[in-house]
XYZ file of C-alpha atoms in Angstrom:
677
model
C 5.943 107.692 79.252
C 8.493 105.403 80.825
C 5.999 102.546 80.638
C 5.255 103.235 76.966
C 8.953 103.340 76.194
C 9.451 100.044 78.009
C 6.560 98.517 76.054
C 8.039 99.738 72.762
C 11.456 98.371 73.720
C 9.942 95.021 74.677
C 7.970 94.950 71.434
C 11.069 95.791 69.442
C 12.980 92.957 71.132
C 10.044 90.604 70.551
C 10.083 91.459 66.854
C 13.839 91.050 66.585
C 13.735 87.702 68.399
C 10.748 86.331 66.464
C 12.085 87.301 63.078
C 15.642 86.360 63.979
C 14.442 82.822 64.657
C 13.029 82.858 61.130
C 16.329 84.189 59.761
C 14.951 87.656 58.964
C 17.149 90.671 59.595
C 15.554 93.951 60.766
C 16.981 97.413 61.416
C 17.808 98.727 64.892
C 14.250 99.976 65.472
C 12.648 96.770 64.256
C 10.431 98.623 61.783
C 11.762 97.695 58.328
C 12.516 94.202 57.036
C 15.847 94.351 55.249
C 16.412 90.849 53.994
C 14.767 87.453 54.071
C 17.443 84.774 54.246
C 15.040 81.872 54.548
C 14.074 80.242 51.278
C 10.340 80.326 52.051
C 8.119 82.808 53.833
C 6.160 80.191 55.722
C 2.887 80.664 57.541
C 4.867 80.287 60.783
C 7.079 83.197 59.820
C 4.138 85.435 58.940
C 2.306 84.514 62.156
C 5.410 85.339 64.186
C 5.767 88.638 62.347
C 2.114 89.561 62.973
C 2.434 88.812 66.676
C 5.712 90.683 67.039
C 4.650 93.671 64.963
C 1.406 93.892 66.907
C 3.466 94.079 70.097
C 4.992 97.284 68.682
C 1.457 98.760 68.664
C 1.735 99.732 65.008
C -1.301 100.602 62.935
C -2.930 97.767 60.996
C -1.842 99.322 57.697
C 1.769 99.389 58.877
C 1.607 95.731 59.845
C 0.171 94.790 56.451
C 2.904 96.791 54.741
C 5.623 94.938 56.688
C 4.031 91.580 55.821
C 3.995 92.466 52.140
C 7.676 93.334 52.398
C 8.306 89.911 53.916
C 6.367 88.122 51.166
C 8.055 90.200 48.470
C 11.467 89.366 49.898
C 10.488 85.712 49.993
C 9.486 85.733 46.318
C 12.812 87.346 45.535
C 14.496 84.527 47.445
C 12.652 81.949 45.339
C 13.704 83.682 42.133
C 17.308 83.939 43.295
C 17.423 80.236 44.155
C 15.936 79.265 40.817
C 18.363 81.546 38.971
C 21.278 80.078 40.929
C 20.114 76.526 40.213
C 19.721 77.302 36.520
C 23.236 78.771 36.393
C 24.636 75.631 38.042
C 22.720 73.203 35.810
C 23.542 75.144 32.628
C 27.239 75.060 33.514
C 27.140 71.362 34.416
C 25.450 70.402 31.157
C 27.506 72.751 28.974
C 30.772 71.439 30.440
C 29.480 67.855 30.153
C 29.434 66.947 33.850
C 26.124 65.275 33.090
C 23.427 65.455 30.419
C 19.987 63.871 29.890
C 20.310 60.367 28.432
C 19.219 59.671 24.855
C 18.546 63.355 24.250
C 18.786 63.024 20.440
C 15.639 60.912 20.821
C 14.047 63.492 23.170
C 15.407 61.687 26.226
C 13.717 59.698 28.980
C 12.808 61.335 32.289
C 14.916 60.205 35.225
C 17.913 58.933 33.218
C 21.221 60.827 32.922
C 24.655 60.291 31.378
C 27.803 61.420 33.188
C 30.333 63.061 30.892
C 34.138 63.049 31.390
C 34.353 65.531 34.295
C 31.218 64.062 35.918
C 32.664 60.551 35.684
C 35.898 61.787 37.237
C 34.092 63.477 40.158
C 31.985 60.357 40.735
C 35.044 58.109 40.564
C 36.885 60.314 43.068
C 33.912 60.328 45.467
C 33.658 56.530 45.328
C 37.422 56.111 45.747
C 37.311 58.262 48.868
C 34.249 56.335 50.134
C 36.246 53.095 49.843
C 39.206 54.626 51.629
C 37.114 56.283 54.365
C 34.896 53.312 55.104
C 36.006 50.011 53.519
C 39.740 50.384 54.173
C 39.678 52.285 57.462
C 36.969 50.049 58.963
C 38.336 46.818 57.451
C 35.017 46.023 55.770
C 34.280 43.091 53.487
C 33.395 44.395 50.025
C 31.133 42.365 47.740
C 29.731 42.858 44.244
C 26.372 41.219 43.573
C 24.215 41.058 40.405
C 21.705 43.776 39.562
C 19.168 41.153 38.407
C 17.583 39.576 41.484
C 15.268 36.502 41.578
C 11.735 37.213 42.745
C 12.030 34.821 45.686
C 14.719 37.033 47.292
C 12.686 40.226 47.019
C 9.555 38.371 48.079
C 11.278 37.366 51.314
C 12.548 40.911 51.928
C 9.062 42.381 51.441
C 9.869 44.397 48.309
C 7.477 42.513 46.010
C 4.486 43.254 48.242
C 5.391 46.570 49.836
C 7.863 48.515 47.671
C 5.158 50.786 46.274
C 4.136 54.406 45.937
C 0.539 55.550 45.584
C -0.177 56.877 42.107
C -3.003 58.878 40.525
C -3.739 59.428 36.838
C -5.058 62.351 34.881
C -8.415 60.881 33.881
C -8.267 62.406 30.385
C -4.598 62.261 29.373
C -3.440 59.281 31.444
C -0.436 61.205 32.821
C 0.688 59.702 36.127
C 1.588 61.541 39.334
C 2.643 60.527 42.828
C -0.402 61.143 44.974
C 1.527 62.183 48.094
C 3.607 64.689 46.101
C 0.480 66.423 44.817
C -0.993 66.671 48.314
C 2.331 67.817 49.778
C 2.782 70.514 47.099
C -0.771 71.758 47.656
C -0.362 72.044 51.443
C 3.025 73.747 51.229
C 1.811 76.276 48.665
C -1.235 77.180 50.766
C 0.874 77.577 53.902
C 3.531 79.648 52.181
C 1.529 81.928 49.889
C -2.039 82.234 51.153
C -2.051 85.185 53.566
C -5.794 84.814 54.210
C -5.573 81.279 55.569
C -7.001 80.856 59.064
C -5.042 79.533 62.013
C -7.291 76.450 62.142
C -6.787 75.707 58.444
C -3.033 76.176 58.759
C -2.954 73.727 61.675
C -4.971 71.228 59.627
C -2.593 71.431 56.654
C 0.442 71.072 58.920
C -1.133 67.959 60.411
C -1.687 66.575 56.908
C 2.003 67.133 56.088
C 3.074 65.468 59.328
C 0.877 62.422 58.696
C 1.502 62.131 54.950
C 3.510 58.924 55.206
C 0.775 57.258 57.255
C -2.130 57.828 54.862
C -3.711 54.813 53.186
C -4.805 54.983 49.546
C -8.360 55.728 50.677
C -7.298 58.511 53.066
C -5.020 60.064 50.459
C -7.859 59.975 47.906
C -10.234 61.635 50.374
C -7.786 64.484 50.992
C -7.219 65.033 47.260
C -10.977 65.305 46.713
C -11.502 67.436 49.825
C -8.985 70.053 48.662
C -10.027 69.889 45.008
C -6.559 68.904 43.806
C -6.380 68.371 40.040
C -3.701 67.399 37.510
C -0.985 70.116 37.661
C -0.553 70.412 33.890
C -4.145 70.192 32.640
C -6.340 70.813 35.716
C -8.222 67.653 34.762
C -9.755 65.428 37.475
C -7.581 62.675 38.965
C -8.233 58.982 39.510
C -8.337 57.408 42.948
C -4.843 56.567 44.277
C -3.612 53.027 43.764
C -0.303 51.288 44.580
C 2.408 51.136 41.942
C 5.393 48.838 42.517
C 8.595 50.757 41.850
C 10.681 47.757 40.797
C 11.533 47.039 37.154
C 10.326 43.490 36.475
C 12.093 41.082 34.135
C 12.376 37.341 33.535
C 15.516 35.261 33.934
C 16.208 32.861 31.087
C 14.373 32.320 27.785
C 11.451 30.349 29.194
C 10.042 33.302 31.126
C 9.246 30.972 34.012
C 11.765 32.487 36.417
C 10.619 36.022 37.346
C 13.094 38.578 38.599
C 13.578 42.281 39.181
C 16.281 44.881 38.748
C 17.369 45.415 42.350
C 15.921 48.486 44.082
C 18.807 48.497 46.584
C 22.136 46.723 46.955
C 21.603 45.561 50.550
C 19.790 42.277 49.869
C 22.843 40.857 48.091
C 24.754 41.262 51.353
C 22.003 39.796 53.547
C 21.626 36.591 51.531
C 25.404 36.080 51.732
C 25.569 36.664 55.490
C 26.359 33.038 56.353
C 29.367 32.923 53.999
C 30.615 36.358 55.054
C 30.301 35.367 58.711
C 32.378 32.241 58.003
C 34.920 34.302 56.016
C 35.265 36.605 59.030
C 36.183 33.675 61.268
C 32.674 33.264 62.724
C 33.143 36.499 64.687
C 31.012 39.566 65.292
C 30.906 42.454 64.766
C 31.845 42.826 61.103
C 30.699 44.989 58.211
C 30.082 44.254 54.553
C 29.936 46.941 51.870
C 28.804 47.206 48.276
C 28.805 49.880 45.573
C 26.493 49.350 42.627
C 23.571 50.415 40.484
C 20.010 50.339 41.778
C 16.794 50.840 39.847
C 13.442 52.359 40.797
C 10.693 53.032 38.293
C 9.829 56.446 39.716
C 6.311 57.645 38.911
C 7.332 61.235 38.200
C 11.116 61.791 38.245
C 12.099 65.394 38.892
C 14.800 67.591 40.369
C 17.574 66.392 38.067
C 20.010 63.958 39.705
C 18.010 63.988 42.944
C 15.190 61.699 41.778
C 16.168 59.322 39.001
C 15.308 55.819 37.803
C 18.828 54.388 37.775
C 21.380 55.498 40.333
C 24.503 54.489 42.240
C 24.223 53.356 45.842
C 27.039 52.718 48.290
C 25.744 50.685 51.226
C 27.212 49.268 54.418
C 25.695 46.529 56.550
C 27.389 46.421 59.960
C 26.399 43.227 61.811
C 26.513 43.448 65.569
C 25.406 41.564 68.670
C 21.990 43.070 69.537
C 22.979 43.122 73.227
C 26.352 44.826 72.665
C 26.102 47.926 70.481
C 29.008 49.853 71.983
C 31.829 50.737 69.571
C 35.559 50.685 70.410
C 36.272 53.705 68.171
C 33.329 55.861 69.254
C 35.698 58.101 71.228
C 37.243 59.240 67.926
C 33.996 60.954 66.896
C 32.339 61.665 70.270
C 33.522 65.294 70.397
C 32.202 66.217 66.949
C 29.612 68.982 67.047
C 27.151 69.593 64.225
C 23.505 70.285 63.422
C 21.158 67.585 64.679
C 17.383 67.515 64.361
C 15.909 65.026 66.856
C 12.242 64.142 66.523
C 11.383 66.124 69.678
C 12.536 69.369 68.029
C 10.605 68.539 64.859
C 7.376 67.795 66.711
C 7.626 71.001 68.749
C 8.231 73.101 65.630
C 11.784 74.081 66.574
C 14.819 74.206 64.314
C 17.829 71.902 64.196
C 20.454 72.635 66.858
C 24.168 72.080 67.172
C 24.862 69.114 69.445
C 27.923 67.229 70.580
C 27.609 63.669 69.281
C 28.831 62.044 72.506
C 26.202 63.906 74.520
C 23.470 62.923 72.052
C 24.361 59.258 72.566
C 24.713 59.498 76.352
C 21.294 61.211 76.599
C 19.654 58.523 74.475
C 18.847 60.903 71.601
C 20.901 58.563 69.401
C 20.062 54.951 70.256
C 23.549 53.459 70.650
C 27.290 54.013 70.156
C 27.582 52.040 66.925
C 24.835 54.073 65.278
C 26.444 57.239 66.669
C 29.860 56.201 65.390
C 28.570 55.869 61.838
C 26.741 59.204 62.077
C 30.079 60.791 62.998
C 31.934 59.023 60.204
C 29.296 60.104 57.674
C 29.679 63.717 58.846
C 33.463 63.548 58.328
C 33.030 61.930 54.917
C 30.611 64.552 53.600
C 32.515 67.563 54.916
C 35.787 66.195 53.522
C 34.154 66.075 50.083
C 33.353 69.786 50.310
C 29.804 69.808 51.686
C 29.184 73.020 53.668
C 29.016 72.201 57.393
C 26.340 74.865 57.921
C 24.086 73.278 55.302
C 24.357 69.743 56.615
C 22.152 68.309 59.332
C 21.230 64.907 60.745
C 17.466 64.489 61.055
C 15.936 61.709 63.133
C 12.982 59.865 61.629
C 9.618 60.648 63.186
C 7.643 57.753 64.653
C 5.384 57.576 61.582
C 8.439 57.354 59.276
C 10.079 54.500 61.142
C 9.790 50.954 59.868
C 8.174 48.726 62.494
C 11.401 46.762 62.906
C 13.800 49.723 63.161
C 15.348 50.775 66.479
C 16.470 54.250 65.325
C 17.004 56.014 61.998
C 18.756 59.251 61.022
C 19.117 60.933 57.633
C 22.056 63.096 56.628
C 20.251 65.944 54.880
C 22.039 68.508 52.729
C 20.490 71.861 51.900
C 20.510 72.918 48.259
C 18.280 75.071 46.035
C 15.567 72.389 46.255
C 15.536 72.523 50.061
C 16.817 69.887 52.504
C 17.603 66.672 50.608
C 18.103 63.245 52.173
C 21.460 61.990 50.876
C 22.478 59.331 53.426
C 20.240 57.118 55.539
C 21.770 55.672 58.721
C 19.481 53.080 60.278
C 19.570 50.556 63.084
C 17.456 47.967 61.280
C 17.481 45.547 64.193
C 17.463 41.925 62.936
C 14.648 42.250 60.375
C 16.613 41.550 57.196
C 18.433 38.525 58.535
C 15.183 37.117 59.924
C 13.638 37.603 56.483
C 16.366 35.527 54.838
C 16.885 33.013 57.673
C 17.028 29.535 56.195
C 14.143 27.206 56.995
C 15.420 23.773 58.096
C 13.064 20.764 57.942
C 14.819 17.637 59.228
C 12.682 14.471 59.035
C 13.789 11.798 61.549
C 13.938 8.895 59.121
C 14.294 6.181 61.755
C 11.023 7.138 63.464
C 9.250 7.677 60.139
C 10.468 4.247 58.922
C 9.098 2.532 62.016
C 5.750 4.292 61.593
C 5.243 4.206 57.825
C 7.503 1.364 56.664
C 7.475 1.306 52.819
C 5.768 4.681 52.591
C 8.579 6.385 54.502
C 10.154 7.949 51.384
C 6.901 9.619 50.260
C 6.261 11.045 53.744
C 9.826 12.410 53.937
C 9.493 14.056 50.512
C 6.161 15.635 51.474
C 7.616 17.035 54.706
C 10.662 18.486 52.954
C 8.442 20.122 50.278
C 6.479 22.225 52.802
C 6.635 25.979 52.406
C 7.647 28.153 55.349
C 4.141 29.025 56.467
C 2.956 25.391 56.551
C 6.158 24.262 58.269
C 5.938 26.886 61.014
C 2.249 26.051 61.585
C 3.174 22.365 61.925
C 5.982 23.264 64.339
C 3.594 25.270 66.527
C 0.981 22.501 66.578
C 3.549 19.807 67.359
C 4.821 21.860 70.282
C 1.329 22.346 71.726
C -0.402 19.044 70.861
C 2.478 16.628 70.245
C 1.049 15.433 66.923
C -0.571 16.784 63.767
C -2.561 15.484 60.812
C -0.541 15.892 57.605
C -1.683 15.314 54.022
C 0.656 13.303 51.791
C -0.592 13.840 48.251
C 1.351 10.920 46.784
C -0.372 8.577 49.263
C -3.754 10.232 48.739
C -4.451 10.419 52.474
C -3.615 12.134 55.766
C -1.064 10.657 58.125
C -0.299 11.458 61.771
C 3.065 13.141 62.335
C 4.351 13.040 65.899
C 6.807 15.417 67.551
C 9.663 12.897 67.470
C 9.340 12.379 63.687
C 10.510 15.816 62.416
C 12.568 18.810 63.575
C 11.652 22.211 62.152
C 13.768 25.296 62.778
C 15.212 28.462 61.305
C 18.965 28.456 60.996
C 20.731 30.917 63.303
C 24.321 31.599 64.275
C 25.834 30.462 67.551
C 28.466 32.369 69.468
C 29.615 31.095 72.836
C 26.540 28.849 72.759
C 24.164 31.836 72.946
C 21.768 31.728 70.015
C 20.855 35.121 68.501
C 20.247 36.880 65.201
C 22.648 39.814 64.689
C 21.326 43.358 64.448
C 22.230 45.463 61.424
C 23.391 49.087 61.348
C 22.974 50.327 57.777
C 24.443 53.545 56.332
C 23.125 53.902 52.761
C 24.571 56.605 50.473
C 22.817 58.075 47.434
C 25.942 58.965 45.451
C 24.160 61.020 42.765
C 22.399 63.154 45.376
C 25.638 63.796 47.248
C 27.379 64.780 44.016
C 24.621 67.192 42.964
C 24.644 68.915 46.364
C 28.434 69.098 46.132
C 28.081 70.805 42.730
C 25.812 73.475 44.259
C 27.945 73.958 47.371
C 31.082 74.354 45.244
C 29.669 76.754 42.658
C 30.159 80.512 42.716
C 30.650 83.366 40.259
C 33.109 86.254 40.208
C 33.506 89.216 37.872
C 35.948 89.141 34.991
C 38.926 91.482 34.990
C 37.048 93.890 32.737
C 33.989 93.611 34.975
C 31.681 93.054 32.002
C 30.723 89.428 32.779
C 30.383 86.933 35.608
C 32.694 83.915 35.437
C 31.672 80.523 36.833
C 33.898 78.657 39.268
C 33.616 75.280 41.036
C 35.675 75.306 44.234
C 36.108 71.521 44.410
C 38.598 70.298 47.015
C 41.570 68.515 45.410
C 40.111 65.249 46.713
C 37.182 65.320 44.271
C 38.313 67.713 41.522
C 37.833 65.993 38.134
C 41.213 67.240 36.886
C 43.961 68.097 39.359
C 45.877 70.603 37.252
C 46.201 72.115 33.801
C 49.366 72.763 31.801
C 49.511 75.858 29.552
C 52.371 77.140 27.421
C 52.004 80.916 27.768
C 52.256 81.350 24.012
C 52.531 78.994 21.054
C 56.242 78.335 21.140
C 58.034 75.054 20.344
C 60.384 75.302 23.365
C 57.511 75.996 25.763
C 55.482 73.141 24.304
C 58.382 70.728 24.840
C 58.613 71.824 28.480
C 54.833 71.342 28.825
C 55.167 67.785 27.503
C 57.998 67.059 29.995
C 55.815 68.315 32.836
C 52.850 66.266 31.591
C 55.016 63.152 31.568
C 56.165 63.753 35.164
C 52.565 64.345 36.281
C 51.505 61.047 34.705
C 54.344 59.254 36.493
C 53.116 60.585 39.852
C 49.478 59.670 39.148
C 48.168 63.237 38.782
C 45.384 63.840 36.267
C 45.925 66.908 34.084
C 44.688 68.702 30.991
C 47.150 70.249 28.542
C 46.056 73.194 26.408
C 48.349 74.459 23.651
C 45.731 76.518 21.815
C 46.444 80.133 20.988
C 43.639 81.377 23.253
C 44.655 84.054 25.746
C 45.926 82.711 29.053
C 43.149 84.528 30.939
C 40.462 82.725 28.959
C 42.207 79.402 29.482
C 42.271 80.042 33.228
C 38.539 80.843 33.139
C 37.756 77.628 31.226
C 39.554 75.440 33.751
C 38.141 77.341 36.753
C 34.737 76.413 35.366
C 35.761 72.760 35.555
C 36.943 73.180 39.144
C 40.626 72.497 38.401
C 42.562 73.500 41.567
C 45.948 74.396 40.008
C 47.106 75.773 36.666
C 50.721 75.415 35.495
C 51.851 78.086 33.041
C 55.036 77.508 31.045
C 56.582 80.944 30.479
C 60.247 79.946 30.758
C 62.273 76.821 29.938
C 63.672 76.131 33.414
C 60.861 77.337 35.693
C 57.084 77.716 35.538
C 54.299 79.375 37.514
C 51.563 77.596 39.455
C 48.258 79.463 39.914
C 45.686 78.532 42.562
C 42.070 78.623 41.393
C 40.260 80.522 44.174
C 42.864 83.059 45.305
C 44.364 83.367 41.776
C 47.772 83.758 43.446
C 50.855 82.390 41.691
C 54.259 81.048 42.694
C 57.323 80.279 40.622
C 58.676 76.711 40.784
C 61.452 74.936 38.914
C 60.367 72.526 36.192
C 61.942 69.584 38.027
C 59.936 70.295 41.220
C 56.508 71.007 39.749
C 55.134 67.430 39.822
C 56.131 66.881 43.464
C 54.635 70.249 44.530
C 51.311 69.455 42.815
C 51.332 65.928 44.229
C 51.779 67.162 47.821
C 48.915 69.643 47.504
C 46.609 67.089 45.865
C 47.364 64.452 48.518
C 46.829 66.904 51.367
C 50.453 66.740 52.518
C 50.793 70.488 51.894
C 48.331 73.372 51.748
C 48.436 76.223 49.271
C 49.512 78.427 52.186
C 52.538 76.146 52.639
C 53.403 76.538 48.947
C 53.080 80.339 49.139
C 55.459 80.376 52.096
C 58.024 78.054 50.474
C 58.192 79.420 46.923
C 58.555 82.953 45.556
C 55.372 84.723 44.541
C 54.782 85.626 40.929
C 52.625 88.582 39.896
C 51.086 88.677 36.462
C 48.213 90.594 34.930
C 47.269 87.443 33.022
C 46.354 85.716 36.288
C 43.065 87.579 36.038
C 40.561 86.675 33.394
């Protein structure tokens, strides 16, 4: 009996531990699943539950019942997330934060317009980005054109390699991203098919892990193997083929100068490196930054602001000596602790864990101090905006995700109703981009060429200087090994012999203390639209009205990003109160505080609810001529402040000099039934 009891206890603990790791709560006996917090009941979760429940020596029917409870809870979780997302999106569109572009003409997928509050939030996010990075790190900000000549993007590799693999519905011609179809198929099978074998589950997991490595042929084979068809029509699909994501254009009326709308802002910085280096006094390290529009002709835009065809990027290129990647300010962020997801944890199937940044760098999990410093600064930036610390993690790229030239890459991922979304990429790109744009220098030695070719010297010089990079580097290699090379001069109609002393061929590099090197680049790249959408979800909540007959929407934006800092309401339509409201509005303008004044006859409770839905932190109610009340959005508590002080009080709270708790302590509380909606 004692042994059986011990076995039951061990089984109970096994169940609790297994399901706890999957974020499932169970009762004290471990026999009934109460709630599934995870967004998806994955195959892993079900396997763990089977193993743990079996350890309890329950009957097969009991195990199946528990599994059905898990799956049912999971489906409820899906529905709840979709309902939450719909509530957020409906509110955002109704209050004009953003709306589909050109919607009176049925719109275009992947294009959105920001309305007044959306523009204000975006402007505030970008202003804080400039303060947090450009000003505090003394960066050099540039602003480069969106239209980029083909030669630039050819050198960077975008013309040849900036592609996604696409398939078409063979009957309707509708296009889909091939990897998305395969990914969706594998995830659905793993999450919902309870009959799937362990071997098949392992195979599908391997497919997901290797998705980025598949060639067009391999991707096509998998699509055929699993019988994947067009999602909308179930029609057969074409073989995958590459589709370049850049929008092509021509520069000038002749059409002879091809160009593209830039897919990223970084190349504008790289091609200006020489001038920026000179501007910085020929010293390293230094950082350049740029905010601007980027364009990608997505095959199948989806998920609202998360995958669009035109979007705002904020990018930093920090140039550093490749042999000295320590950072003098790393100590300021070294003690930060947050969720990190190194590749080792991903490969072993474990979850992200809280780590101290300094320890991650010292253990080599993060490649170097400069990369670690920017990871820490990104964490502080996002959490200051209002991103939930518990739904933010830094995930290291797996080996198959890494570009061949990259030393280390991490993504700041934010969890929202769509899952974990990459919002910031932080990469040590080594020296690839500067090598790509390094200037080719061909320097004919005219004295030697004149002695050898006399009157034909000019034509030989012109032919040498006209060589493309490939031909020039081949000539350089041959001259270094053989000492001379046969070279065709078209204008002479014959080959001539070029000797090593007749031409110098090199790629221009920077010198510092006489050591020649190409700087490495640490690149944090911010998808502003993605950050803003995740902020919308993290800030949104509902609360019951005073009557309890409806749920009211609220955005809990921090003052830093709130689209409007305060509202001004005369309690009733009264000429004296309206004059006071105008005086207050004038003082708010003078202190640089954005506000919204509402003198309609709507009840004060409804006006509070309307501004809570816009995320306005403070509401000023004019109910006397010499003093007013200030209401805080989330607590709904009020204080009474003199009219002459109101602008300074609001200013201090908005600038972070005072908290609402400070205001409650300093000024008398005011209680009013109208504070509730």
